[in-house]
C-alpha cells in the first residue's frame, strides 16, 4: 500500500502571501497525483490532476509540481476563500487502491 | 450541471447491513466510472470503492473488501453501495463521487462530489 504523507499538518499564512504544501509518497507514483480543496461543511473540490494540470475553473494562482515521490501544491497569493484543508491523492497503483494524504489545513495567520 | 445526491445513511448496529444510493444527473452517467469515498468525523478522506462505466469492473479498499459491494444501474442513473457486517470504524460521511474518466477507462481521480450521507454504526 502506498502511503501519502502531507506536510505541514497546519500552515498559517497571511492573505496575499504564498503557500507551499508538500505531499510525499512512500514509493514512486510518477505524476499520478491529484489535489483537492475542502472547506468546512463542504465536499472536496478537484484542483489539480496529473500533478500539474489545473482542473476546469481553477484559478491560475493554484499550481502543482513534482513527480516520483515528491509533489507540491503552491498557492501564489492566498485569497480569503483559499483557507481550507487540502488533500493529495495518488492513483498510480494497479489494481487501484487509491490513497489520500492526511491533509494540510491552511489557516489565517 | 453535475448533481450527485446520496441517500440511505442511518444509525445501524454493529454487524448490521445498509444500502446507500446515489442519484446522478447533469451528465451522461453511463460514460463515467464512479467512486464511493468516506470521511470519518473530524478525519481525512478515505477511498472506499470504484466501479467502471458498465459495472464490469469493481475495486475496493482493503478495509471494506469482502463486506461492501458497489453496483450501478445505468438505466436509472444510480450508484449503490451495499454495506454488510458493519463495524464502528465504518462510521463516516459517505460521498458519491464522479470519476473524471477518459474514454472507457477511469482516470482514478474525482471531479464531482455529492454532499454525502452519514452512516453511524453504534449499539
GROMACS .gro file of N, CA, C and O in nm, chain B residues 30-100:
model
  284
  139UNK      N    1  -2.364   0.683  -1.785
  139UNK     CA    2  -2.301   0.559  -1.827
  139UNK      C    3  -2.173   0.581  -1.907
  139UNK      O    4  -2.116   0.486  -1.959
  140UNK      N    5  -2.126   0.705  -1.913
  140UNK     CA    6  -1.995   0.732  -1.973
  140UNK      C    7  -1.883   0.736  -1.871
  140UNK      O    8  -1.766   0.747  -1.909
  141UNK      N    9  -1.917   0.728  -1.742
  141UNK     CA   10  -1.818   0.757  -1.638
  141UNK      C   11  -1.811   0.648  -1.532
  141UNK      O   12  -1.913   0.594  -1.488
  142UNK      N   13  -1.687   0.621  -1.488
  142UNK     CA   14  -1.668   0.543  -1.367
  142UNK      C   15  -1.713   0.625  -1.247
  142UNK      O   16  -1.719   0.748  -1.254
  143UNK      N   17  -1.743   0.556  -1.139
  143UNK     CA   18  -1.790   0.623  -1.017
  143UNK      C   19  -1.721   0.564  -0.895
  143UNK      O   20  -1.680   0.447  -0.894
  144UNK      N   21  -1.711   0.645  -0.790
  144UNK     CA   22  -1.647   0.605  -0.665
  144UNK      C   23  -1.739   0.628  -0.546
  144UNK      O   24  -1.829   0.713  -0.551
  145UNK      N   25  -1.708   0.561  -0.438
  145UNK     CA   26  -1.752   0.599  -0.304
  145UNK      C   27  -1.626   0.635  -0.224
  145UNK      O   28  -1.527   0.561  -0.227
  146UNK      N   29  -1.634   0.748  -0.156
  146UNK     CA   30  -1.526   0.796  -0.069
  146UNK      C   31  -1.590   0.831   0.065
  146UNK      O   32  -1.699   0.886   0.068
  147UNK      N   33  -1.524   0.800   0.174
  147UNK     CA   34  -1.583   0.831   0.305
  147UNK      C   35  -1.491   0.918   0.388
  147UNK      O   36  -1.370   0.927   0.362
  148UNK      N   37  -1.550   0.982   0.488
  148UNK     CA   38  -1.476   1.070   0.578
  148UNK      C   39  -1.532   1.053   0.718
  148UNK      O   40  -1.646   1.092   0.746
  149UNK      N   41  -1.453   0.993   0.805
  149UNK     CA   42  -1.494   0.978   0.944
  149UNK      C   43  -1.499   1.115   1.010
  149UNK      O   44  -1.430   1.209   0.967
  150UNK      N   45  -1.577   1.129   1.117
  150UNK     CA   46  -1.592   1.261   1.181
  150UNK      C   47  -1.459   1.321   1.221
  150UNK      O   48  -1.379   1.258   1.293
  151UNK      N   49  -1.431   1.441   1.171
  151UNK     CA   50  -1.308   1.512   1.204
  151UNK      C   51  -1.181   1.455   1.142
  151UNK      O   52  -1.070   1.497   1.177
  152UNK      N   53  -1.198   1.361   1.049
  152UNK     CA   54  -1.082   1.295   0.989
  152UNK      C   55  -1.068   1.328   0.841
  152UNK      O   56  -1.146   1.406   0.786
  153UNK      N   57  -0.970   1.264   0.777
  153UNK     CA   58  -0.944   1.287   0.636
  153UNK      C   59  -1.029   1.198   0.546
  153UNK      O   60  -1.120   1.129   0.590
  154UNK      N   61  -0.994   1.201   0.418
  154UNK     CA   62  -1.069   1.128   0.316
  154UNK      C   63  -1.013   0.987   0.301
  154UNK      O   64  -0.892   0.965   0.307
  155UNK      N   65  -1.104   0.891   0.281
  155UNK     CA   66  -1.065   0.752   0.257
  155UNK      C   67  -1.143   0.700   0.137
  155UNK      O   68  -1.267   0.693   0.140
  156UNK      N   69  -1.071   0.658   0.035
  156UNK     CA   70  -1.136   0.596  -0.081
  156UNK      C   71  -1.191   0.459  -0.041
  156UNK      O   72  -1.126   0.383   0.031
  157UNK      N   73  -1.314   0.430  -0.086
  157UNK     CA   74  -1.381   0.305  -0.049
  157UNK      C   75  -1.389   0.208  -0.167
  157UNK      O   76  -1.352   0.091  -0.155
  158UNK      N   77  -1.440   0.258  -0.281
  158UNK     CA   78  -1.467   0.166  -0.391
  158UNK      C   79  -1.480   0.241  -0.523
  158UNK      O   80  -1.511   0.360  -0.524
  159UNK      N   81  -1.459   0.167  -0.632
  159UNK     CA   82  -1.467   0.220  -0.767
  159UNK      C   83  -1.540   0.120  -0.856
  159UNK      O   84  -1.520  -0.002  -0.843
  160UNK      N   85  -1.623   0.170  -0.945
  160UNK     CA   86  -1.689   0.086  -1.044
  160UNK      C   87  -1.672   0.150  -1.181
  160UNK      O   88  -1.684   0.272  -1.194
  161UNK      N   89  -1.645   0.070  -1.281
  161UNK     CA   90  -1.626   0.127  -1.414
  161UNK      C   91  -1.761   0.159  -1.478
  161UNK      O   92  -1.867   0.136  -1.419
  162UNK      N   93  -1.759   0.209  -1.600
  162UNK     CA   94  -1.878   0.267  -1.660
  162UNK      C   95  -1.995   0.168  -1.675
  162UNK      O   96  -2.111   0.205  -1.660
  163UNK      N   97  -1.963   0.042  -1.702
  163UNK     CA   98  -2.072  -0.054  -1.723
  163UNK      C   99  -2.086  -0.154  -1.609
  163UNK      O  100  -2.166  -0.248  -1.620
  164UNK      N  101  -2.010  -0.135  -1.502
  164UNK     CA  102  -2.022  -0.223  -1.387
  164UNK      C  103  -1.945  -0.353  -1.397
  164UNK      O  104  -1.954  -0.436  -1.307
  165UNK      N  105  -1.868  -0.371  -1.503
  165UNK     CA  106  -1.799  -0.498  -1.522
  165UNK      C  107  -1.670  -0.509  -1.438
  165UNK      O  108  -1.619  -0.619  -1.417
  166UNK      N  109  -1.620  -0.396  -1.391
  166UNK     CA  110  -1.500  -0.395  -1.307
  166UNK      C  111  -1.528  -0.318  -1.179
  166UNK      O  112  -1.579  -0.205  -1.183
  167UNK      N  113  -1.495  -0.379  -1.067
  167UNK     CA  114  -1.511  -0.313  -0.937
  167UNK      C  115  -1.385  -0.331  -0.854
  167UNK      O  116  -1.315  -0.432  -0.867
  168UNK      N  117  -1.356  -0.233  -0.770
  168UNK     CA  118  -1.236  -0.234  -0.687
  168UNK      C  119  -1.273  -0.181  -0.549
  168UNK      O  120  -1.363  -0.099  -0.535
  169UNK      N  121  -1.200  -0.231  -0.448
  169UNK     CA  122  -1.231  -0.195  -0.310
  169UNK      C  123  -1.104  -0.168  -0.230
  169UNK      O  124  -0.998  -0.226  -0.258
  170UNK      N  125  -1.118  -0.085  -0.127
  170UNK     CA  126  -1.010  -0.070  -0.032
  170UNK      C  127  -1.001  -0.198   0.052
  170UNK      O  128  -1.099  -0.272   0.065
  171UNK      N  129  -0.885  -0.223   0.107
  171UNK     CA  130  -0.867  -0.342   0.189
  171UNK      C  131  -0.960  -0.339   0.310
  171UNK      O  132  -1.001  -0.444   0.359
  172UNK      N  133  -0.992  -0.220   0.360
  172UNK     CA  134  -1.073  -0.209   0.482
  172UNK      C  135  -1.219  -0.252   0.462
  172UNK      O  136  -1.288  -0.280   0.560
  173UNK      N  137  -1.266  -0.256   0.338
  173UNK     CA  138  -1.407  -0.291   0.314
  173UNK      C  139  -1.422  -0.413   0.224
  173UNK      O  140  -1.534  -0.464   0.208
  174UNK      N  141  -1.314  -0.461   0.167
  174UNK     CA  142  -1.322  -0.573   0.073
  174UNK      C  143  -1.383  -0.694   0.140
  174UNK      O  144  -1.347  -0.729   0.253
  175UNK      N  145  -1.479  -0.755   0.073
  175UNK     CA  146  -1.547  -0.871   0.126
  175UNK      C  147  -1.671  -0.837   0.208
  175UNK      O  148  -1.751  -0.925   0.240
  176UNK      N  149  -1.686  -0.709   0.244
  176UNK     CA  150  -1.804  -0.666   0.322
  176UNK      C  151  -1.893  -0.571   0.243
  176UNK      O  152  -2.015  -0.571   0.262
  177UNK      N  153  -1.834  -0.489   0.158
  177UNK     CA  154  -1.910  -0.391   0.081
  177UNK      C  155  -1.914  -0.434  -0.066
  177UNK      O  156  -1.819  -0.496  -0.117
  178UNK      N  157  -2.025  -0.396  -0.134
  178UNK     CA  158  -2.039  -0.424  -0.277
  178UNK      C  159  -2.089  -0.299  -0.347
  178UNK      O  160  -2.194  -0.244  -0.310
  179UNK      N  161  -2.016  -0.255  -0.447
  179UNK     CA  162  -2.056  -0.140  -0.527
  179UNK      C  163  -2.129  -0.191  -0.652
  179UNK      O  164  -2.094  -0.295  -0.707
  180UNK      N  165  -2.231  -0.118  -0.692
  180UNK     CA  166  -2.304  -0.155  -0.814
  180UNK      C  167  -2.365  -0.029  -0.874
  180UNK      O  168  -2.364   0.077  -0.811
  181UNK      N  169  -2.417  -0.043  -0.995
  181UNK     CA  170  -2.480   0.071  -1.060
  181UNK      C  171  -2.592   0.023  -1.150
  181UNK      O  172  -2.592  -0.092  -1.198
  182UNK      N  173  -2.687   0.112  -1.174
  182UNK     CA  174  -2.797   0.087  -1.267
  182UNK      C  175  -2.797   0.204  -1.364
  182UNK      O  176  -2.848   0.313  -1.331
  183UNK      N  177  -2.739   0.185  -1.480
  183UNK     CA  178  -2.727   0.295  -1.575
  183UNK      C  179  -2.863   0.337  -1.630
  183UNK      O  180  -2.880   0.452  -1.671
  184UNK      N  181  -2.961   0.248  -1.630
  184UNK     CA  182  -3.094   0.285  -1.679
  184UNK      C  183  -3.163   0.382  -1.583
  184UNK      O  184  -3.255   0.455  -1.621
  185UNK      N  185  -3.117   0.380  -1.456
  185UNK     CA  186  -3.174   0.467  -1.352
  185UNK      C  187  -3.078   0.578  -1.310
  185UNK      O  188  -3.109   0.655  -1.219
  186UNK      N  189  -2.963   0.588  -1.376
  186UNK     CA  190  -2.860   0.687  -1.339
  186UNK      C  191  -2.829   0.682  -1.190
  186UNK      O  192  -2.823   0.784  -1.121
  187UNK      N  193  -2.810   0.560  -1.141
  187UNK     CA  194  -2.792   0.541  -0.997
  187UNK      C  195  -2.672   0.456  -0.964
  187UNK      O  196  -2.639   0.362  -1.035
  188UNK      N  197  -2.611   0.490  -0.852
  188UNK     CA  198  -2.496   0.419  -0.795
  188UNK      C  199  -2.537   0.368  -0.658
  188UNK      O  200  -2.612   0.436  -0.586
  189UNK      N  201  -2.485   0.252  -0.620
  189UNK     CA  202  -2.522   0.192  -0.492
  189UNK      C  203  -2.398   0.143  -0.418
  189UNK      O  204  -2.294   0.115  -0.477
  190UNK      N  205  -2.413   0.132  -0.286
  190UNK     CA  206  -2.310   0.068  -0.203
  190UNK      C  207  -2.382  -0.018  -0.100
  190UNK      O  208  -2.449   0.035  -0.010
  191UNK      N  209  -2.372  -0.149  -0.117
  191UNK     CA  210  -2.427  -0.243  -0.019
  191UNK      C  211  -2.321  -0.267   0.087
  191UNK      O  212  -2.209  -0.309   0.056
  192UNK      N  213  -2.357  -0.240   0.212
  192UNK     CA  214  -2.262  -0.247   0.323
  192UNK      C  215  -2.309  -0.353   0.421
  192UNK      O  216  -2.418  -0.341   0.479
  193UNK      N  217  -2.231  -0.458   0.437
  193UNK     CA  218  -2.263  -0.567   0.529
  193UNK      C  219  -2.159  -0.575   0.641
  193UNK      O  220  -2.051  -0.517   0.630
  194UNK      N  221  -2.194  -0.647   0.746
  194UNK     CA  222  -2.102  -0.670   0.859
  194UNK      C  223  -2.040  -0.538   0.906
  194UNK      O  224  -1.919  -0.527   0.922
  195UNK      N  225  -2.126  -0.440   0.928
  195UNK     CA  226  -2.077  -0.306   0.961
  195UNK      C  227  -2.008  -0.303   1.096
  195UNK      O  228  -2.047  -0.373   1.190
  196UNK      N  229  -1.906  -0.219   1.104
  196UNK     CA  230  -1.825  -0.203   1.224
  196UNK      C  231  -1.828  -0.057   1.268
  196UNK      O  232  -1.858   0.032   1.187
  197UNK      N  233  -1.790  -0.032   1.391
  197UNK     CA  234  -1.787   0.106   1.442
  197UNK      C  235  -1.697   0.194   1.355
  197UNK      O  236  -1.727   0.312   1.331
  198UNK      N  237  -1.589   0.136   1.305
  198UNK     CA  238  -1.495   0.215   1.224
  198UNK      C  239  -1.548   0.248   1.085
  198UNK      O  240  -1.482   0.321   1.009
  199UNK      N  241  -1.665   0.198   1.049
  199UNK     CA  242  -1.729   0.237   0.923
  199UNK      C  243  -1.811   0.364   0.939
  199UNK      O  244  -1.864   0.415   0.839
  200UNK      N  245  -1.822   0.414   1.060
  200UNK     CA  246  -1.894   0.539   1.084
  200UNK      C  247  -1.829   0.653   1.009
  200UNK      O  248  -1.710   0.681   1.028
  201UNK      N  249  -1.905   0.719   0.921
  201UNK     CA  250  -1.846   0.823   0.836
  201UNK      C  251  -1.954   0.889   0.752
  201UNK      O  252  -2.068   0.840   0.743
  202UNK      N  253  -1.914   0.999   0.691
  202UNK     CA  254  -1.992   1.062   0.585
  202UNK      C  255  -1.948   0.996   0.454
  202UNK      O  256  -1.828   0.993   0.424
  203UNK      N  257  -2.042   0.939   0.380
  203UNK     CA  258  -2.011   0.869   0.257
  203UNK      C  259  -2.047   0.956   0.136
  203UNK      O  260  -2.162   0.997   0.121
  204UNK      N  261  -1.946   0.982   0.054
  204UNK     CA  262  -1.963   1.064  -0.066
  204UNK      C  263  -1.975   0.976  -0.190
  204UNK      O  264  -1.895   0.882  -0.207
  205UNK      N  265  -2.068   1.011  -0.275
  205UNK     CA  266  -2.076   0.957  -0.411
  205UNK      C  267  -1.995   1.052  -0.499
  205UNK      O  268  -2.013   1.174  -0.493
  206UNK      N  269  -1.904   0.995  -0.579
  206UNK     CA  270  -1.807   1.078  -0.649
  206UNK      C  271  -1.793   1.034  -0.795
  206UNK      O  272  -1.782   0.914  -0.823
  207UNK      N  273  -1.792   1.129  -0.884
  207UNK     CA  274  -1.775   1.102  -1.027
  207UNK      C  275  -1.627   1.099  -1.063
  207UNK      O  276  -1.551   1.190  -1.026
  208UNK      N  277  -1.586   0.997  -1.135
  208UNK     CA  278  -1.451   0.991  -1.188
  208UNK      C  279  -1.441   1.082  -1.310
  208UNK      O  280  -1.537   1.097  -1.384
  209UNK      N  281  -1.323   1.143  -1.330
  209UNK     CA  282  -1.311   1.234  -1.444
  209UNK      C  283  -1.315   1.157  -1.574
  209UNK      O  284  -1.367   1.204  -1.674
   0.00000   0.00000   0.00000
